Amino acid sequence: GRVPAVNRGYDPRKVEDARNFCNKVWNMARYVEGKLESHKPAKPEPKSLADHWIIQNMNYCIDSVSDALENYRFSEAYDTLYHFVWDDVADWYIEASKIDQNLDMLSHVLETCLVLLHPFAPFLTETIWQTLHPDKDLLVITPWPKKLNSDKDKAKTFEDLKVIISEVRHIKNELKVQEVSLYHKDEDFIDENADLIKKFARLENVSRVSDGAGLNLTQTPYEAWLAIDSKAIEKFTDNLKEKKAEHQASIKQLEGRLSNKSYVKNAPKKIVDQTKLQLEETKALLEKVDSEIKRFE
């Protein structure tokens, strides 16, 4: 996943992150533009679970960004937008639209993103807007987006599915396995949404069984498991333990360096700050490895 740059004033990683974000917005817009080539968008109406979910998140984003801008909290507004556009729209809604397409809603979501992002990326968003709507007014004078109505229960259903799909993806990625099936024991919720889970998580099958065992999902209340070989899990946890030992050794070395009064006093401040940052990041990595070991043991 993406790791945001630590807030220490200017950081070149912030520039790189902003560049990657602009690329993400551009590619997202190109995808939507391609889908709309032979479609004239009409009034957006939610149809799928993902439609209701994205409307709910979009309404929250509109309210949060509006309030932050009105109170001059520009960093907070950008951060909210960043995560909405990248996490909710690009990573989830765009992918969901490939399974259950609603072009009117897809167009509306992109337009809303462009309007909200315009104060932060005026040239990028204006260029995309004029490509999409060469016959319309400039984006800079386009009204601020209005909220739409959605079904909270349907939005919650998609959020619950996201938890299952995210955990399955994470396990598959960590264990580097592809052809995996998900089994469950009398879970109507999973049965009713089996097709979406299968396609989103790229599973071989999603099946109801009377009994069985495997790697249990722990982030959802539903009784479900992945059919994964125990040897693959054991090999993965052994690698994690090696990483844990490496991180612990690095932390001991960095803490020793910072406890040396001579080093802290005589080394350039920039170098000392880098050492502190490295220690902070290594501790975060150790915490992540620890949680993974507990997860798979």
Coordinates of N, CA and C in Angstrom, one line a residue, residues 3 32 103 164 173 187 199 243 260 289:
V3 N 2.5 4.6 1.5 CA 2.8 5.1 2.8 C 3.0 6.6 2.7
V32 N -12.7 6.3 -17.8 CA -14.1 6.7 -17.8 C -14.4 7.3 -19.2
L103 N -23.1 3.7 -16.3 CA -22.3 4.8 -16.9 C -22.7 6.1 -16.4
I164 N -14.5 -8.4 3.5 CA -14.2 -9.8 3.1 C -13.2 -9.8 1.9
N173 N -2.1 -12.1 -1.6 CA -0.9 -11.3 -2.0 C 0.3 -11.7 -1.1
E187 N -23.7 -19.4 5.2 CA -23.7 -17.9 5.3 C -24.5 -17.3 4.1
K199 N -15.5 -12.3 -8.3 CA -14.9 -11.5 -9.4 C -13.9 -10.5 -8.8
K243 N 12.2 -11.5 9.0 CA 12.1 -10.0 8.9 C 12.0 -9.4 10.2
N260 N 23.8 7.8 22.0 CA 25.2 8.3 22.1 C 25.2 9.8 22.1
V289 N 4.9 -6.4 11.0 CA 5.3 -7.8 10.9 C 4.8 -8.6 12.0

